[in-house]
Short mmCIF file of C-alpha atoms and ligand atoms in Angstrom, two decimals:
data_model
loop_
_atom_site.label_atom_id
_atom_site.label_comp_id
_atom_site.label_asym_id
_atom_site.label_seq_id
_atom_site.Cartn_x
_atom_site.Cartn_y
_atom_site.Cartn_z
CA MET A 1 1.47 24.23 36.65
CA ARG A 2 1.25 22.57 33.23
CA LYS A 3 -0.13 24.31 30.19
CA GLN A 4 -3.64 24.44 29.81
CA ILE A 5 -4.76 24.95 26.07
CA ALA A 6 -8.01 25.75 24.40
CA ALA A 7 -7.31 24.86 20.62
CA ALA A 8 -9.39 25.69 17.72
CA ASN A 9 -9.45 23.67 14.63
CA TRP A 10 -11.19 25.40 11.68
CA LYS A 11 -10.39 22.87 9.48
CA MET A 12 -11.75 23.67 5.99
CA ASN A 13 -14.28 26.27 7.31
CA CYS A 14 -15.09 29.91 7.04
CA THR A 15 -14.36 32.38 4.41
CA PHE A 16 -11.82 35.04 5.14
CA GLN A 17 -14.13 37.29 6.30
CA GLN A 18 -16.27 35.15 8.63
CA GLY A 19 -12.67 34.17 9.90
CA GLU A 20 -12.01 37.63 10.76
CA LYS A 21 -15.68 38.02 12.40
CA LEU A 22 -15.13 35.04 14.69
CA LEU A 23 -11.95 35.93 15.82
CA ASP A 24 -13.06 39.50 16.52
CA ASP A 25 -15.99 38.18 18.34
CA ILE A 26 -13.81 35.89 20.64
CA LEU A 27 -11.23 38.42 21.11
CA SER A 28 -13.76 41.19 22.03
CA ALA A 29 -14.83 38.87 25.03
CA GLU A 30 -11.66 39.77 26.38
CA ILE A 31 -10.74 36.81 28.61
CA GLU A 32 -7.76 37.09 30.58
CA LEU A 33 -5.23 34.37 30.20
CA ALA A 34 -3.16 32.95 33.41
CA SER A 35 0.19 32.65 32.68
CA HIS A 36 -0.15 28.75 32.06
CA GLN A 37 -3.16 29.00 30.13
CA LEU A 38 -3.33 29.26 26.16
CA ALA A 39 -5.87 29.88 23.37
CA ILE A 40 -4.44 28.63 19.88
CA PHE A 41 -6.08 29.00 16.64
CA ALA A 42 -5.42 26.74 13.73
CA VAL A 43 -6.97 27.90 10.53
CA PRO A 44 -6.43 27.46 6.71
CA TYR A 45 -2.78 28.72 5.61
CA PRO A 46 -4.30 31.70 3.77
CA TYR A 47 -5.82 33.06 6.86
CA LEU A 48 -2.50 32.58 8.82
CA LEU A 49 -1.18 36.26 8.72
CA MET A 50 -4.50 37.64 9.70
CA THR A 51 -4.90 35.68 12.66
CA ARG A 52 -1.21 36.35 13.64
CA SER A 53 -2.15 39.84 13.14
CA GLU A 54 -5.44 39.75 15.16
CA VAL A 55 -3.54 37.87 18.22
CA GLU A 56 -0.52 39.10 18.47
CA GLU A 57 -1.33 41.96 20.72
CA GLU A 58 -3.09 39.43 23.02
CA GLN A 59 -1.44 37.76 26.06
CA ASN A 60 -1.22 33.99 25.48
CA TYR A 61 -3.42 33.77 22.24
CA TYR A 62 -1.83 31.82 19.25
CA VAL A 63 -2.09 31.27 15.48
CA ALA A 64 -1.35 27.53 14.40
CA ALA A 65 -1.31 25.98 10.88
CA GLN A 66 -3.63 22.49 10.46
CA ASN A 67 -0.72 20.76 8.78
CA CYS A 68 3.01 21.33 6.98
CA HIS A 69 4.75 19.19 4.31
CA ASP A 70 7.29 16.17 5.32
CA LYS A 71 10.14 17.31 3.05
CA LYS A 72 12.17 20.71 3.66
CA PHE A 73 11.14 22.20 0.42
CA GLY A 74 10.85 21.53 -3.50
CA ALA A 75 8.64 20.45 -6.19
CA TYR A 76 5.75 19.60 -4.07
CA THR A 77 2.89 22.07 -5.65
CA GLY A 78 0.30 23.23 -3.09
CA GLU A 79 2.30 22.32 -0.15
CA VAL A 80 3.68 24.52 2.65
CA SER A 81 7.12 23.58 4.46
CA ALA A 82 7.75 24.23 8.19
CA ALA A 83 10.74 26.85 7.53
CA MET A 84 7.66 28.61 5.58
CA LEU A 85 5.51 28.74 8.52
CA HIS A 86 8.49 29.70 10.67
CA SER A 87 8.95 32.41 7.99
CA MET A 88 5.69 33.90 9.02
CA ASN A 89 6.11 33.53 12.63
CA VAL A 90 3.74 31.05 13.00
CA ASN A 91 4.84 29.03 16.38
CA TYR A 92 2.30 26.14 16.33
CA CYS A 93 1.22 23.61 14.00
CA VAL A 94 -1.43 20.64 14.19
CA ILE A 95 0.45 17.46 13.07
CA GLY A 96 -1.34 14.15 12.51
CA HIS A 97 -4.91 14.92 12.76
CA SER A 98 -7.21 11.69 11.92
CA GLU A 99 -8.60 13.29 8.96
CA ARG A 100 -5.27 13.72 7.52
CA ARG A 101 -4.24 10.14 8.35
CA GLU A 102 -7.28 8.64 6.81
CA TYR A 103 -7.63 11.11 3.63
CA ASN A 104 -3.86 11.87 2.85
CA GLY A 105 -2.40 8.90 3.70
CA GLU A 106 0.05 10.28 6.86
CA THR A 107 1.98 7.28 8.02
CA ASN A 108 3.38 7.19 11.53
CA ALA A 109 6.83 7.62 9.67
CA MET A 110 5.72 10.52 7.74
CA LEU A 111 4.49 12.20 11.09
CA ALA A 112 7.77 11.59 12.44
CA ASP A 113 9.69 13.76 10.00
CA LYS A 114 6.99 16.34 10.19
CA VAL A 115 7.39 16.52 14.16
CA ASN A 116 11.43 17.00 13.30
CA LEU A 117 10.99 19.78 10.93
CA CYS A 118 8.58 21.59 13.28
CA PHE A 119 11.50 21.28 15.97
CA GLU A 120 13.71 22.38 13.64
CA ASN A 121 11.87 25.46 12.26
CA PHE A 122 10.61 26.28 16.11
CA ILE A 123 7.43 25.46 15.99
CA THR A 124 5.52 23.54 18.55
CA PRO A 125 3.93 20.49 17.00
CA LEU A 126 0.36 19.48 18.52
CA PHE A 127 0.82 15.94 17.71
CA CYS A 128 -2.76 14.14 17.31
CA CYS A 129 -3.56 10.67 18.20
CA GLY A 130 -6.38 8.28 18.62
CA GLU A 131 -8.00 5.10 17.87
CA PRO A 132 -10.79 4.38 15.35
CA LEU A 133 -14.08 2.88 16.54
CA ASN A 134 -13.26 -1.10 16.01
CA ILE A 135 -10.09 -0.65 17.89
CA ARG A 136 -12.18 1.32 20.72
CA GLU A 137 -14.76 -1.88 20.53
CA ALA A 138 -11.93 -4.81 20.50
CA GLY A 139 -10.85 -2.70 23.86
CA THR A 140 -6.98 -2.20 22.11
CA GLN A 141 -7.28 1.27 21.91
CA ASN A 142 -4.04 1.68 24.46
CA ASP A 143 -1.80 -0.44 22.32
CA TYR A 144 -2.95 1.55 19.25
CA VAL A 145 -2.10 5.17 20.63
CA ALA A 146 1.13 3.63 22.04
CA VAL A 147 2.53 2.36 18.93
CA GLN A 148 1.30 6.09 17.35
CA LEU A 149 3.75 7.74 19.91
CA LYS A 150 6.35 5.18 19.89
CA GLU A 151 6.47 5.46 15.63
CA SER A 152 6.30 9.34 15.54
CA LEU A 153 7.62 10.77 19.02
CA PHE A 154 10.12 8.19 20.52
CA HIS A 155 13.16 9.29 18.56
CA LEU A 156 13.18 12.57 19.98
CA PRO A 157 15.35 13.32 22.81
CA ALA A 158 13.97 14.65 25.86
CA ASP A 159 14.67 18.21 25.68
CA LYS A 160 12.42 18.16 22.53
CA ILE A 161 9.61 15.63 23.52
CA LYS A 162 9.23 18.13 26.55
CA ASN A 163 8.09 20.99 24.43
CA ILE A 164 5.29 19.19 22.50
CA VAL A 165 1.77 19.20 22.82
CA ILE A 166 -0.34 15.86 22.27
CA ALA A 167 -4.10 15.78 21.41
CA TYR A 168 -5.63 12.35 22.18
CA GLU A 169 -8.71 12.83 19.79
CA PRO A 170 -10.55 9.03 19.42
CA ILE A 171 -11.62 9.21 16.00
CA TRP A 172 -15.35 7.71 16.87
CA ALA A 173 -15.72 10.90 18.51
CA ILE A 174 -14.49 13.78 15.95
CA GLY A 175 -17.38 15.33 14.69
CA THR A 176 -20.26 12.60 15.80
CA GLY A 177 -21.71 14.59 18.66
CA LYS A 178 -20.38 11.25 20.82
CA THR A 179 -17.74 12.34 23.70
CA ALA A 180 -15.81 10.30 25.46
CA SER A 181 -17.13 10.23 29.14
CA THR A 182 -14.67 11.79 31.76
CA GLU A 183 -13.65 8.31 32.87
CA GLN A 184 -12.90 7.15 29.20
CA ALA A 185 -10.29 10.68 28.74
CA GLN A 186 -8.93 10.04 32.24
CA GLU A 187 -8.01 6.58 31.98
CA ILE A 188 -6.44 6.99 28.21
CA HIS A 189 -4.57 10.50 29.01
CA GLN A 190 -2.98 8.86 32.24
CA TYR A 191 -2.12 6.03 30.16
CA LEU A 192 -0.64 8.10 27.51
CA ARG A 193 1.72 9.87 30.14
CA SER A 194 2.32 6.68 31.64
CA VAL A 195 3.66 5.51 28.21
CA ILE A 196 5.87 8.84 28.18
CA ALA A 197 7.36 8.34 31.75
CA GLY A 198 8.57 4.84 30.91
CA GLN A 199 10.20 6.19 27.87
CA TYR A 200 11.61 9.55 29.29
CA GLY A 201 10.85 9.42 33.03
CA GLU A 202 7.91 11.20 35.10
CA ALA A 203 9.23 14.73 34.80
CA VAL A 204 8.87 14.79 31.26
CA ALA A 205 5.72 13.19 31.10
CA ASN A 206 4.22 15.60 33.38
CA GLU A 207 5.28 18.72 31.73
CA ILE A 208 3.68 17.77 28.57
CA PRO A 209 -0.16 19.12 27.80
CA ILE A 210 -2.09 16.13 26.39
CA LEU A 211 -5.61 17.72 25.07
CA TYR A 212 -8.87 15.69 24.48
CA GLY A 213 -10.73 16.00 21.20
CA GLY A 214 -13.98 14.76 19.98
CA SER A 215 -17.37 16.66 20.26
CA VAL A 216 -16.01 19.12 23.17
CA LYS A 217 -18.95 21.53 23.51
CA ALA A 218 -19.21 24.34 25.72
CA ASN A 219 -21.61 22.34 27.81
CA ASN A 220 -18.98 19.59 28.38
CA ALA A 221 -15.66 21.22 28.36
CA LYS A 222 -15.87 22.30 32.00
CA GLU A 223 -15.98 18.31 33.21
CA LEU A 224 -13.52 17.00 30.56
CA PHE A 225 -10.91 19.75 31.57
CA SER A 226 -11.22 18.99 35.26
CA CYS A 227 -9.33 15.45 34.76
CA ALA A 228 -6.21 15.45 36.33
CA ASP A 229 -4.43 14.48 32.84
CA VAL A 230 -6.85 16.20 30.65
CA ASP A 231 -4.92 19.80 29.99
CA GLY A 232 -7.83 21.53 27.70
CA GLY A 233 -9.21 20.58 24.52
CA LEU A 234 -8.48 20.36 20.49
CA VAL A 235 -12.08 21.86 19.29
CA GLY A 236 -13.61 21.42 15.77
CA GLY A 237 -17.10 22.30 15.39
CA ALA A 238 -17.84 24.45 18.54
CA SER A 239 -14.77 26.49 18.07
CA LEU A 240 -16.74 27.96 14.70
CA VAL A 241 -19.44 29.54 17.27
CA ALA A 242 -17.79 32.24 19.12
CA ALA A 243 -20.09 32.16 22.37
CA ASP A 244 -19.28 28.48 22.49
CA PHE A 245 -15.35 28.59 21.93
CA ILE A 246 -15.48 31.80 24.50
CA GLU A 247 -16.92 29.42 27.28
CA ILE A 248 -14.30 26.59 26.36
CA ILE A 249 -11.66 28.97 26.81
CA LYS A 250 -13.30 29.94 30.21
CA ALA A 251 -13.60 26.15 31.04
CA LEU A 252 -9.58 25.77 31.27
CA LYS A 253 -8.12 25.10 34.53
C1 LIG B 301 -11.27 18.23 15.66
O1 LIG B 301 -11.64 18.63 14.84
O2 LIG B 301 -9.75 17.91 15.80
C2 LIG B 301 -12.54 17.52 16.27
C3 LIG B 301 -12.15 17.17 17.78
O3 LIG B 301 -13.64 18.07 15.55
P1 LIG B 301 -14.86 18.05 16.71
O4 LIG B 301 -14.36 18.90 18.34
O5 LIG B 301 -16.10 18.75 15.51
O6 LIG B 301 -15.37 16.68 17.41
#
């Protein structure tokens, strides 16, 4: 079965101590994950080592960075490279979150470089795509997300792209409390998979987990994750509340 993933995105929230407690509370629920189920915590850079050591004894729990730089190394004060993450045994990295696209001017071309650097450093990119509200209202969301995939991912060979994780996150649903309906989510996830299949074939497309992100909560996760092409979620707000994220992990197929 394709991997099913509950990924927490803490963004710029929690002190170190609050983060430790949040992880302790979630891990003390002792949710046993099946071999195809994963829980991933995308935490601020200074918390990577603490999080890694909290999860490393647990089966199928992982730490992720929320970003990496698009250059290998050099005079980029304040930045963190994929090689640095690899040297800390960080195996996942969120790439192209809409907040970074918007506030840090990240382009599809820059994200292609970040994805390459992740793969060069044995890091699985959690690649985010998704349309703003005006595109959804114009009904052109499929073309919009297809271009994001093509420009950032379709230079990859099949044996690399099959290891990626995609998160479809409609920008109008992130942090707004507005969730895509199960029909909207399934429709665009199926479309994304068909675009990948068009480029790489069905077998590759069927291996890639496509997560949904945008106001996933404890009370809607099960319904969203039950869609055939929704393979879990990338979760912001609700991942900061232990009881809620526990329910979201439990909602995985
Ligand atoms: C996110 O940050 O990726 C996200 C989906 O946030 P929220 O769950 O708060 O909408």
